[in-house]
XYZ file of C-alpha atoms in Angstrom:
634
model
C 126.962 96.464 190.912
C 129.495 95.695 188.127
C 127.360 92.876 187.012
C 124.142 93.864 186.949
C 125.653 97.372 184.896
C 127.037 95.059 182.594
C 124.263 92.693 182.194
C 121.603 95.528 181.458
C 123.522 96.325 178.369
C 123.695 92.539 177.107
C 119.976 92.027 178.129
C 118.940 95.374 175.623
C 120.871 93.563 172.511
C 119.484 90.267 173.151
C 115.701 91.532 173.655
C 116.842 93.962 170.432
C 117.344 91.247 168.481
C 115.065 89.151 169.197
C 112.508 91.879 167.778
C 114.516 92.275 164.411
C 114.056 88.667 163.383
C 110.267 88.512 164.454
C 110.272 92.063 162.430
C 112.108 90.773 159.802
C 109.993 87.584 159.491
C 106.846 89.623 159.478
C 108.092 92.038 156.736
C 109.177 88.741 154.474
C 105.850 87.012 154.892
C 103.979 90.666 153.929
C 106.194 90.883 151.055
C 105.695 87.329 150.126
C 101.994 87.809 149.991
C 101.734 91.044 148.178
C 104.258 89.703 145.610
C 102.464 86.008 145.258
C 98.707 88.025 144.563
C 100.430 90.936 142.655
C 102.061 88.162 140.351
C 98.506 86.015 140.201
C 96.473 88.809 139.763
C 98.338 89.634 136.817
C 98.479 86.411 135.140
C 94.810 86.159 135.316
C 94.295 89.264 133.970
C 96.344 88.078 130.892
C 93.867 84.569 130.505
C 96.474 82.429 132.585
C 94.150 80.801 135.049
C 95.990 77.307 134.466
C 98.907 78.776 136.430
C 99.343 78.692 139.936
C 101.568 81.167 142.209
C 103.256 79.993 145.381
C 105.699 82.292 148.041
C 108.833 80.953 149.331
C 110.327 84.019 150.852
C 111.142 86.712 148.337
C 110.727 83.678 145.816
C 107.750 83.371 143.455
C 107.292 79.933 142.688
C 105.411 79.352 139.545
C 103.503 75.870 138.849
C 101.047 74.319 136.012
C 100.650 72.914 132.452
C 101.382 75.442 129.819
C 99.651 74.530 126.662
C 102.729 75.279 124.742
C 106.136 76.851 125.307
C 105.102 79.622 123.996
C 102.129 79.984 126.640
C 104.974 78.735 129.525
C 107.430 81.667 128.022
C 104.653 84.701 128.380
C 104.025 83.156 131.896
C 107.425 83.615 133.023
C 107.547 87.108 131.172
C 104.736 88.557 132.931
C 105.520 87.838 136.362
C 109.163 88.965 135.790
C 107.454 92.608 135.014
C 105.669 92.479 138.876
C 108.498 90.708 140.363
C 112.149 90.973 140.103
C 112.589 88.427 137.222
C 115.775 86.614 139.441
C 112.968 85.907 141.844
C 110.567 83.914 139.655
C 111.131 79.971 139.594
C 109.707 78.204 137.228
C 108.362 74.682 137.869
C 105.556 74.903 135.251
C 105.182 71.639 132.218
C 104.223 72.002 128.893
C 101.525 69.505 127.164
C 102.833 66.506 125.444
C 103.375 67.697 122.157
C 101.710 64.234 120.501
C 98.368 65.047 122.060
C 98.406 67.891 119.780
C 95.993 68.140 117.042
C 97.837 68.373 113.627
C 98.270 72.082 112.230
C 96.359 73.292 108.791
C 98.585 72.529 106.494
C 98.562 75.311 103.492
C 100.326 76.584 101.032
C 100.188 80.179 98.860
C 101.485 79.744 95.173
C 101.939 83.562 93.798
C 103.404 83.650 89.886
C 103.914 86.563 88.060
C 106.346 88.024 85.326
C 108.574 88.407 88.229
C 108.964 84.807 89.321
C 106.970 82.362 91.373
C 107.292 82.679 94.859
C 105.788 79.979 97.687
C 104.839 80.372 101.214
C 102.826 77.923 104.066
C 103.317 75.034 106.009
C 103.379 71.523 104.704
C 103.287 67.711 105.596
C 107.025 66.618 106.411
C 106.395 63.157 104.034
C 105.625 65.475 101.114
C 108.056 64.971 98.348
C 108.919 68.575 98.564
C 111.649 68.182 96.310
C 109.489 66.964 93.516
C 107.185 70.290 94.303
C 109.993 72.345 93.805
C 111.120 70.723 90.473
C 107.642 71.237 89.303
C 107.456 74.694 89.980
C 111.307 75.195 88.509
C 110.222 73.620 85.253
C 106.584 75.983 85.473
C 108.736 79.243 86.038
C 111.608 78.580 83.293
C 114.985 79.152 83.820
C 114.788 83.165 83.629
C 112.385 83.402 86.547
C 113.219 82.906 90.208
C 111.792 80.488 92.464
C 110.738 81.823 95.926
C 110.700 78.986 98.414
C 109.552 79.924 102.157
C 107.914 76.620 102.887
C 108.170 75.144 106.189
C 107.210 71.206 107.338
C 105.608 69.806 110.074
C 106.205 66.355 110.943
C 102.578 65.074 111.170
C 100.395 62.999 108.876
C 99.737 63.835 105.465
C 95.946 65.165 105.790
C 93.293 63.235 103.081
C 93.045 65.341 99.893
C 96.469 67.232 100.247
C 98.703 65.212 97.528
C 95.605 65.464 94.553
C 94.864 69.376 95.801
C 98.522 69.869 95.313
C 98.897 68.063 92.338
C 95.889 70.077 90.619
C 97.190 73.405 92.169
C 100.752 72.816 90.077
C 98.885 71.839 87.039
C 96.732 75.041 87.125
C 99.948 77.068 87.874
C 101.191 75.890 84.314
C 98.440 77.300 82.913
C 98.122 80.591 84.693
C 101.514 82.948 84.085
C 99.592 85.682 86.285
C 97.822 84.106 89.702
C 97.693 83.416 93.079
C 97.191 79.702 94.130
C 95.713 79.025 97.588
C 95.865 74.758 98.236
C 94.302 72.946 101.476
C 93.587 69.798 102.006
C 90.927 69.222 99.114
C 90.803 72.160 98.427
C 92.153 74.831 95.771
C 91.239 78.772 95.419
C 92.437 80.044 91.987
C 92.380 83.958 91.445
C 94.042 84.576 87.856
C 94.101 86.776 85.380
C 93.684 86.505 81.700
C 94.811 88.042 78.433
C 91.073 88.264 77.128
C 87.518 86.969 77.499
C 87.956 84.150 75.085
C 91.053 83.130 77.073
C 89.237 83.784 80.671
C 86.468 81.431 78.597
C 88.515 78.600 77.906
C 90.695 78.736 81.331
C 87.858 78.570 83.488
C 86.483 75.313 81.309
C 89.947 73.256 81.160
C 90.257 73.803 85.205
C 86.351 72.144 85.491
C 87.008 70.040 83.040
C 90.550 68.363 84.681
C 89.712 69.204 88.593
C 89.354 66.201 90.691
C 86.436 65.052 91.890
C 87.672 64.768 95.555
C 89.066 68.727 95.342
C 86.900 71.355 95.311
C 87.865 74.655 93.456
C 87.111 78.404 93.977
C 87.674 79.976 90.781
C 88.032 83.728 89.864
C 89.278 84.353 86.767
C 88.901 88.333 85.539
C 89.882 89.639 82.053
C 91.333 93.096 81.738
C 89.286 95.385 79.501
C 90.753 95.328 76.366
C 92.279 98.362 74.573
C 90.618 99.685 71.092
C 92.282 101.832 68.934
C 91.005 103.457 66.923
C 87.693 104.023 69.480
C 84.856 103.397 66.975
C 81.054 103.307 66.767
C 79.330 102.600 63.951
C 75.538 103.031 63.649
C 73.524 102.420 60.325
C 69.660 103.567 59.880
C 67.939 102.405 56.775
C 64.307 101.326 55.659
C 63.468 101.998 59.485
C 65.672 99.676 60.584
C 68.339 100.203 63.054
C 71.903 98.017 63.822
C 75.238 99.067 65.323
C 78.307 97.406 63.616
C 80.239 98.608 65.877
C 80.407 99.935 69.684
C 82.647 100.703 71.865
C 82.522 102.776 75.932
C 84.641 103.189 78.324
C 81.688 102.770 81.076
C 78.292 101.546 81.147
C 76.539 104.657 81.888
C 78.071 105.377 78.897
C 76.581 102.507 76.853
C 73.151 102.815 78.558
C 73.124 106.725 76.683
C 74.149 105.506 73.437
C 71.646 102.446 73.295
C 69.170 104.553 74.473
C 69.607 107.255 71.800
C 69.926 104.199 69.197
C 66.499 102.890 70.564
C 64.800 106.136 70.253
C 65.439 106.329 66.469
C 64.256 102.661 65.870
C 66.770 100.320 67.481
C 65.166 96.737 68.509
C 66.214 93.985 70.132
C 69.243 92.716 72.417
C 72.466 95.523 72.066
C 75.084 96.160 73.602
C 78.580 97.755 73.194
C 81.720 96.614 73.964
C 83.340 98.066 77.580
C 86.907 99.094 76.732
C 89.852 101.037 77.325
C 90.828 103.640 74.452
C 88.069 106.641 74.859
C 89.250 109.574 73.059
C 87.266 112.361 75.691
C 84.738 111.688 78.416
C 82.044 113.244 76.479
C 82.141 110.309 73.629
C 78.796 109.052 75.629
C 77.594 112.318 74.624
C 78.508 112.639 70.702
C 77.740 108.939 69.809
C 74.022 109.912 71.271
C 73.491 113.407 69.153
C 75.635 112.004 65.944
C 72.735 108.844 66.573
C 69.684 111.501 66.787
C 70.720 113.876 63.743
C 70.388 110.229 61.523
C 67.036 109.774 62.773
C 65.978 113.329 61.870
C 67.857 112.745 58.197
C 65.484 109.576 58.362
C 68.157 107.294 57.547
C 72.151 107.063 56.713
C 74.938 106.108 58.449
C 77.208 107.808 61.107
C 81.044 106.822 62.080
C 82.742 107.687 65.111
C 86.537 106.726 64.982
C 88.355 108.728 67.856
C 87.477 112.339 67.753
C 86.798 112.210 63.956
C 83.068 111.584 63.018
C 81.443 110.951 59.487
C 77.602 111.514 58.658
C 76.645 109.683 55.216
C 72.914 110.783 54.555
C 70.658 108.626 52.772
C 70.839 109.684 48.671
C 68.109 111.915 47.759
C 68.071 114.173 51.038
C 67.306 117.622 50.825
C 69.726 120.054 50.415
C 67.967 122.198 53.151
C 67.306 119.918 55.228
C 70.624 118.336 55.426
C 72.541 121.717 55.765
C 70.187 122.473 58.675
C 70.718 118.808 60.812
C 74.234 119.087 59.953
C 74.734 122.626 61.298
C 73.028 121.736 64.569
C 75.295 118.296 64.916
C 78.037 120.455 64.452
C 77.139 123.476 67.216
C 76.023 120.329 69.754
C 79.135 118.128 69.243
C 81.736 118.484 72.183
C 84.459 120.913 70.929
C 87.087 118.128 70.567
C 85.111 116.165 67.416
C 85.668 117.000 64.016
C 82.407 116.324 62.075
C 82.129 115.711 58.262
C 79.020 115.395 56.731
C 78.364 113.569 53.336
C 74.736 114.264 51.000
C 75.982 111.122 48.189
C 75.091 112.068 44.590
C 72.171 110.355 42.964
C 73.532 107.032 40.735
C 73.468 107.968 36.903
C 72.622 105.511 34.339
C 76.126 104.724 33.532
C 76.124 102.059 36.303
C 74.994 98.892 34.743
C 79.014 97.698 34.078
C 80.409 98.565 37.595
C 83.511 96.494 38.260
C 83.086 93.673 40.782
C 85.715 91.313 42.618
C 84.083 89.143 45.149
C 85.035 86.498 47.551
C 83.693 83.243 49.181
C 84.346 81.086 52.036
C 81.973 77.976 52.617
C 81.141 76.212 55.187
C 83.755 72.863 54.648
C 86.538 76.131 54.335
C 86.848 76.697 50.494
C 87.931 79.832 49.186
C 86.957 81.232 45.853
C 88.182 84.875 44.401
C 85.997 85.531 41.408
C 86.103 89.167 39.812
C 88.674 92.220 38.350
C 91.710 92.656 39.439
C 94.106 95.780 37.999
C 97.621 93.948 37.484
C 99.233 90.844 37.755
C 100.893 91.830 40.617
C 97.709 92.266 42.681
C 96.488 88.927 41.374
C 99.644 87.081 42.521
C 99.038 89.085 45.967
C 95.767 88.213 46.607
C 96.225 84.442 46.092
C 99.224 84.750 48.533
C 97.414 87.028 51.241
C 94.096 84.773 50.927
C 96.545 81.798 51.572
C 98.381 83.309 54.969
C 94.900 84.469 56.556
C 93.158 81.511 55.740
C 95.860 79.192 57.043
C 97.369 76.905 53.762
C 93.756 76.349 52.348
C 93.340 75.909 48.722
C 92.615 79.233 47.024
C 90.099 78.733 43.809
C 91.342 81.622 41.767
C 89.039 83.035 39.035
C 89.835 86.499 38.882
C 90.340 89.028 35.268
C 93.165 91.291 34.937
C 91.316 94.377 33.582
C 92.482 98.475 32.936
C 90.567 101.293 34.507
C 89.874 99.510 37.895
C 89.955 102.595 40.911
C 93.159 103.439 41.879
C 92.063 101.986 45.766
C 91.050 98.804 44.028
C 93.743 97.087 45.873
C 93.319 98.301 49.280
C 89.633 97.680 49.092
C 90.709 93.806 47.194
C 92.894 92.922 50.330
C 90.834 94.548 53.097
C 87.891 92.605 51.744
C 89.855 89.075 51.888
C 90.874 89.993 55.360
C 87.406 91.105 56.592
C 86.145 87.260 55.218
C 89.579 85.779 57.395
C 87.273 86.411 60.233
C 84.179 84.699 59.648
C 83.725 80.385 59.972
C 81.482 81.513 56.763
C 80.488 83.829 53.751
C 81.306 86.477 50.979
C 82.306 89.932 50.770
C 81.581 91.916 47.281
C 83.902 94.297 46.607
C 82.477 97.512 44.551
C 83.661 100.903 43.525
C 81.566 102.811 45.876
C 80.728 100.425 48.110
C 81.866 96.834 49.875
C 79.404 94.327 51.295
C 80.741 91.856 54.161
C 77.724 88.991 55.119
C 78.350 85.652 56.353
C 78.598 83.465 60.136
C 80.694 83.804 62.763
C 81.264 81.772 66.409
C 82.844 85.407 67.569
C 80.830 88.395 68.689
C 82.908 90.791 68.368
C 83.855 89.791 64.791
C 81.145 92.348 63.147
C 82.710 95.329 65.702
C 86.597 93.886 64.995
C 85.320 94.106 60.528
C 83.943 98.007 60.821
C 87.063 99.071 62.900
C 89.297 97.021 60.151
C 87.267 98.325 56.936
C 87.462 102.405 58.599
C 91.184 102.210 59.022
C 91.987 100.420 55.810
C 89.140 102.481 53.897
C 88.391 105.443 55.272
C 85.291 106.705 57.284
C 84.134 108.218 54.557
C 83.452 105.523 52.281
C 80.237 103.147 52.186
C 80.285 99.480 53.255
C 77.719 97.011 54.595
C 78.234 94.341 57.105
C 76.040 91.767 57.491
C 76.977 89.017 59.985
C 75.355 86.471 62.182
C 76.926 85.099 65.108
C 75.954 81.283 65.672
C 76.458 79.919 68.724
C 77.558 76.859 67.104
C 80.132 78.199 65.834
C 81.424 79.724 69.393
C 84.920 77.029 70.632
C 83.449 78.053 73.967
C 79.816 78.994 74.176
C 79.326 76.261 71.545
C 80.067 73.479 74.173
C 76.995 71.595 74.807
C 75.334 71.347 78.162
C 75.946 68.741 80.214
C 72.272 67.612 80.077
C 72.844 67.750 75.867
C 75.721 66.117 76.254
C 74.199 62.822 78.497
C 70.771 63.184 76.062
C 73.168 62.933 72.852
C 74.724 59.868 74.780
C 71.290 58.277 75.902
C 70.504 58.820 71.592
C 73.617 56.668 71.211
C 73.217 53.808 73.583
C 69.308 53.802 72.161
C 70.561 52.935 68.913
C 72.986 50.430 70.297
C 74.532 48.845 72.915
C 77.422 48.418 74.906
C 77.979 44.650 75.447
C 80.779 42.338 76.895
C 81.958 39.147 76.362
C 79.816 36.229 78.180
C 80.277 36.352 81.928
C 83.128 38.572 81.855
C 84.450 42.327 82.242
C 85.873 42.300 78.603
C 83.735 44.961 76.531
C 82.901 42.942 73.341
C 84.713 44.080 69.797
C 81.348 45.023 68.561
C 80.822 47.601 71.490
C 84.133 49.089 70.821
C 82.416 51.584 67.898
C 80.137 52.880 70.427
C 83.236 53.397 73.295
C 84.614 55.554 70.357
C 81.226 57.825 69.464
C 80.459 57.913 73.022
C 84.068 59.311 73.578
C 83.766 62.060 70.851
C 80.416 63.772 72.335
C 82.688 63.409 75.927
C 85.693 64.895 74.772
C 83.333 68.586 73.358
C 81.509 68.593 76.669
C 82.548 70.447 79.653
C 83.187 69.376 83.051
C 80.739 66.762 83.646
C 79.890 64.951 87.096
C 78.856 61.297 85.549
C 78.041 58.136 87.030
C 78.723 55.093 85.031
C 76.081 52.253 86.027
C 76.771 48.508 85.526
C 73.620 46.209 85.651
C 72.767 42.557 85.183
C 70.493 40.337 84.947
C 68.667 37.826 87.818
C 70.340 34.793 86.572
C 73.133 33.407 89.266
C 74.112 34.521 93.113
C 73.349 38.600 93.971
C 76.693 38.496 95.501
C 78.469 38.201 92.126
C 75.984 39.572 89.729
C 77.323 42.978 91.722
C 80.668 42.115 91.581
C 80.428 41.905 87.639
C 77.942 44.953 87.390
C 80.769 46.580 89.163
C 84.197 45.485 86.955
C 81.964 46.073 83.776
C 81.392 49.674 84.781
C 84.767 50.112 85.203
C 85.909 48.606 82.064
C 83.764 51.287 80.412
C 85.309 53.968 82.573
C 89.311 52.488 81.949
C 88.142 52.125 78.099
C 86.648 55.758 77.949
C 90.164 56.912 79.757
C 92.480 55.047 77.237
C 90.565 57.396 74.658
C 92.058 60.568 76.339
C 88.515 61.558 77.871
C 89.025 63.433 81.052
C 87.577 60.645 83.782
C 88.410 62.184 86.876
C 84.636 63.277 88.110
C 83.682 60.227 86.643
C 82.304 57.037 88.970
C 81.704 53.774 88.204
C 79.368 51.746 90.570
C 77.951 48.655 89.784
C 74.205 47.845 91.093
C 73.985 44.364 89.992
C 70.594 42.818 89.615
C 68.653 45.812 90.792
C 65.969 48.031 88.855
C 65.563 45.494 85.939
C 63.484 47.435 82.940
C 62.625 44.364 81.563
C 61.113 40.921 82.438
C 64.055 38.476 84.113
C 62.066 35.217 82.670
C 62.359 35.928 79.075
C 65.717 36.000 76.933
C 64.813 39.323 76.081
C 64.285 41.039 79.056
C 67.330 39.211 80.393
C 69.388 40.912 77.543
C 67.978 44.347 78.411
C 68.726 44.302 82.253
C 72.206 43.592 81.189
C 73.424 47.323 80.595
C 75.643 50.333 80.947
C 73.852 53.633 81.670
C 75.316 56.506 81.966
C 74.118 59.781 84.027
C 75.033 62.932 85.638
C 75.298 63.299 89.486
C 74.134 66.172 90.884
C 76.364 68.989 92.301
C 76.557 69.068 95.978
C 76.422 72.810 97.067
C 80.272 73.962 98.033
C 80.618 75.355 101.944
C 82.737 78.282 101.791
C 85.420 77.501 103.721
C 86.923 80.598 106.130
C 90.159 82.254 105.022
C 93.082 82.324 107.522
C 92.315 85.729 108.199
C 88.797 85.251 109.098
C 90.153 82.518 111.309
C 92.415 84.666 113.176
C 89.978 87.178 114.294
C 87.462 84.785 114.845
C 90.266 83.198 117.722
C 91.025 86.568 118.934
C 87.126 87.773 119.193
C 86.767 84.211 121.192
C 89.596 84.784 123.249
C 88.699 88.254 124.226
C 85.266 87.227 124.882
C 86.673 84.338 127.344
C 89.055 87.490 128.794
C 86.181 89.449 129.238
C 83.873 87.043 130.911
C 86.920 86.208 133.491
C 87.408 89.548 134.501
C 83.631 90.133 135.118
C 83.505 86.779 137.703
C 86.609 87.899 138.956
């Protein structure tokens, strides 16, 4: 009885504890399972189906091959937010790292008045020193150099080192841009002081880029600032001409040209968009001060800031002019002053009006011919003519002479100036009046000689401007085309010949005139794409009548470099015996299939390339897309 009371007991713990382990088991293995799909589910649901999930008791055991470390890092963070993180074990690999493709190497110039600043990723082999030396001497010793560039060790990509090297040389150039180099390729946004300067930036970059680099340029010019804000409109005989115009917008300028057109304005016109504009309604009194001329039938009108001044044409009506100027003056926008002048009819006594007059010709001789008031004024004249037109000779033939207008000198010096800006011409300077006609390779140069003549003269007083621009003229717009440029070539190399010593590369000494003409019409072209062609004749083996072709063309193209012509679009390619123009059995036609020929290659069209940005979202859009399709199969 003592046993079996004791053994009951024992018997109860033993069969007890046998059901805690199998309980215990069971409860590991459900939590095992809940914890293994809990942490799988979730790693699929962030686009890791490379990794795999395994249970080893309260364990999660993750395996796989990460694509990165960063890929096996986020792995291991998300499971440790299902999972106790202690509990996660990590057997995953990363990819070899040298089956990687190469990254896109870049870099981001920014220069400003600030500094210059740098920022990208770039081949470890680069001489990043030498970069940063370039950039030091580019920003000056006042200005800060930024440097936030990072290296990868990987090869340098083909058409990094010349993109670079053309990024740096356009960065001397451009004190406000932003520089954006790739591999072969360079995006330039800048900004510059004027048009004529946005002009001439935009041709040196074409001009010096590489042929192997491809550019995106945008170059923008700020408006530029007039002061005083002037408009000058003349009506005479019928015929109608602005010598100056200036807006602020070009709903603006469409008002004022079409008021000018209504009263007999023809042709091209335009005004100049700038910053400056006295009142928002200057559309509006340009177009009524245009209309009262053509109801005078003629005159001239003068805007200058708020201040305008009507000149009718001698011999209106007293009635008549009272009555157009009374309505002009009701219409105008309350901030313009308006005055109005009816001129006197000329009396008899004009036959000995004084006269001083100046001429520039076309090789840049200066003549001043006329009355002057003093000695003093004389002596000035010579020396102000001499400063504006740069040193030049002055031909002096002027008369010292009493009674002269007491303005005499103003309107002396503000002539001489007015003829500083054309290539070309004369001014007359009268009493009552002071006539400005001549050429011009600026525009703007008529606009720029009314605002000069108002604010040295007055609006008030008469003058006539006459000037032509000639496109010849023009440093920029005077550049010939590049078909011009190969046809004035072609005219060249008609005349003569390019020739080389006898069975040899050497150009020949009497070829060496022609290198230099055909050097001159280079050097005033723009960028040009040209392919230099070597040819032979038939005589001897095909093999080396290429090979010659091919050194002679690039003689030409080393002897057009040594003469400072920018080469680096240029190709030379030799052809050999091929496409004779000219019989091969005669001495003659032997002579002519021996030749240089020069011609342009035709632009391929440019592939815009996506911007980082665009990449970006394009990877993201993909990889949500991928995301998206999982979690439907799933």
């Amino acid at each position: 009885m003592r046993l079996s009371s004791l053994f009951i007991p024992l018997a109860a713990f033993v069969v007890a504890a046998i059901v805690s382990v199998f309980a215990a088991q069971a409860t590991v293995a459900v939590v095992e399972d809940r914890s293994v799909d809990a942490v799988q589910d979730s790693l699929q649901d962030a686009g890791h189906n490379w990794a795999t999930v395994l249970g080893d008791g309260l364990q999660v055991i993750l395996e796989g091959e990460a694509a990165s470390e960063a890929v096996r890092f986020r792995a291991i963070s998300i499971s440790g937010t299902v999972v106790d993180a202690s509990r996660v074990i990590d057997n995953m690999t990363v990819v070899d790292s040298a089956g990687i493709a190469p990254p896109d190497f870049s870099v981001e110039i920014l220069r400003n008045d600030s500094g210059v600043s740098l920022i990208g990723l770039i081949p470890a082999a680069s001489d990043r020193a030498a970069i940063t030396q370039r950039i030091g001497d580019i920003a000056g010793e006042n200005l800060p150099v930024t440097d936030l560039l990072e290296s990868a060790d990987y090869p340098v990509p083909d058409g990094w080192d010349p993109a670079m090297d053309f990024a740096l040389r356009a960065l001397a150039q451009l004190p406000r841009s932003k520089i954006s180099v790739a591999s072969g390729v360079v995006e330039i946004t800048a900004i510059s002081e004027s048009a004529e300067q946005k002009a001439r930036i935009e041709t040196e970059l074409r001009r010096t880029r590489p042929s192997d680099v491809r550019m995106a340029l945008d170059v923008t010019a700020p408006r530029p600032v007039i002061s005083p804000f002037t408009v000058r409109f003349i009506l005479e005989d019928g015929a109608a001409q602005f010598d100056a115009c200036a807006v602020s917008a070009d709903a603006g300028e469409r008002k004022i040209i079409a008021a000018a057109r209504d009263v007999g304005l023809t042709g091209p016109a335009s005004c100049t968009l700038a910053l400056g504009a006295p009142s928002r309604t200057w559309p509006d009194a340009v177009a009524r001060s245009i209309a009262a001329l053509g109801e005078l039938g003629g005159g001239t009108v003068t805007l200058s800031d708020t201040d305008i001044t009507l000149v009718a044409p001698q011999g209106t009506a007293q009635g008549l002019f009272d009555r157009i100027v009374g309505e002009l003056e009701n219409d105008l926008p309350d901030v313009f002053a308006l005055e109005a002048v009816l001129p006197a009819a000329p009396d008899a006594a004009g036959a000995g009006i004084p006269q001083f007059t100046a001429t520039r010709s076309p090789e840049g001789n200066v003549q001043l011919r006329g009355r002057v008031s003093d000695e003093t004024l004389n002596s000035i004249a010579e020396n102000y003519a001499r400063a504006r037109f740069g040193g030049t000779d002055i031909d002096m033939g002027t008369r010292i002479v009493d009674g002269l207008p007491a303005n005499w000198s103003v309107r002396v010096l503000a002539g001489i100036e007015a003829l500083s800006m054309l290539s070309n011409g004369s001014v007359v300077v009268e009493p009552e009046s002071l006539v400005v006609r001549g050429n011009t390779g600026n525009e703007g140069a008529s606009a720029a000689i009314s605002r000069l003549l108002i604010d040295k003269l007055g609006q008030s007083e008469q003058f006539e401007i006459d000037v032509v621009y000639v496109k010849q003229l023009d440093p920029i717009a005077g550049l010939p085309t590049p078909e011009e440029c190969i046809g004035q070539i072609v005219g060249l190399s008609s005349e003569r010949k390019i020739t080389f010593e006898p069975g040899s590369a050497t150009i020949d000494a009497a070829a060496q005139s022609l290198v230099d003409d055909i050097a001159e019409v280079l050097k005033l072209c723009a960028e040009l794409r040209i392919e230099i062609a070597g040819y032979t004749d038939s005589q001897g083996r095909e093999e080396m009548n290429q090979q010659l072709s091919q050194q002679r063309a690039e003689a030409v193209l080393a002897a057009l470099r040594m003469r400072r012509v920018p080469t680096s679009s240029f190709s030379a390619i030799g052809y050999g015996e091929v496409d004779p123009i000219a019989d091969n059995e005669t001495e003659a036609g032997r002579e002519a299939n021996r030749r240089i020929e020069f011609r342009l290659i035709e632009a391929e069209p440019v592939e815009e390339q996506p911007t980082a940005l665009e990449e970006a979202e394009a990877a993201v859009t993909e990889e949500e897309s991928e995301t998206g399709t999982t979690d439907e199969q799933n």
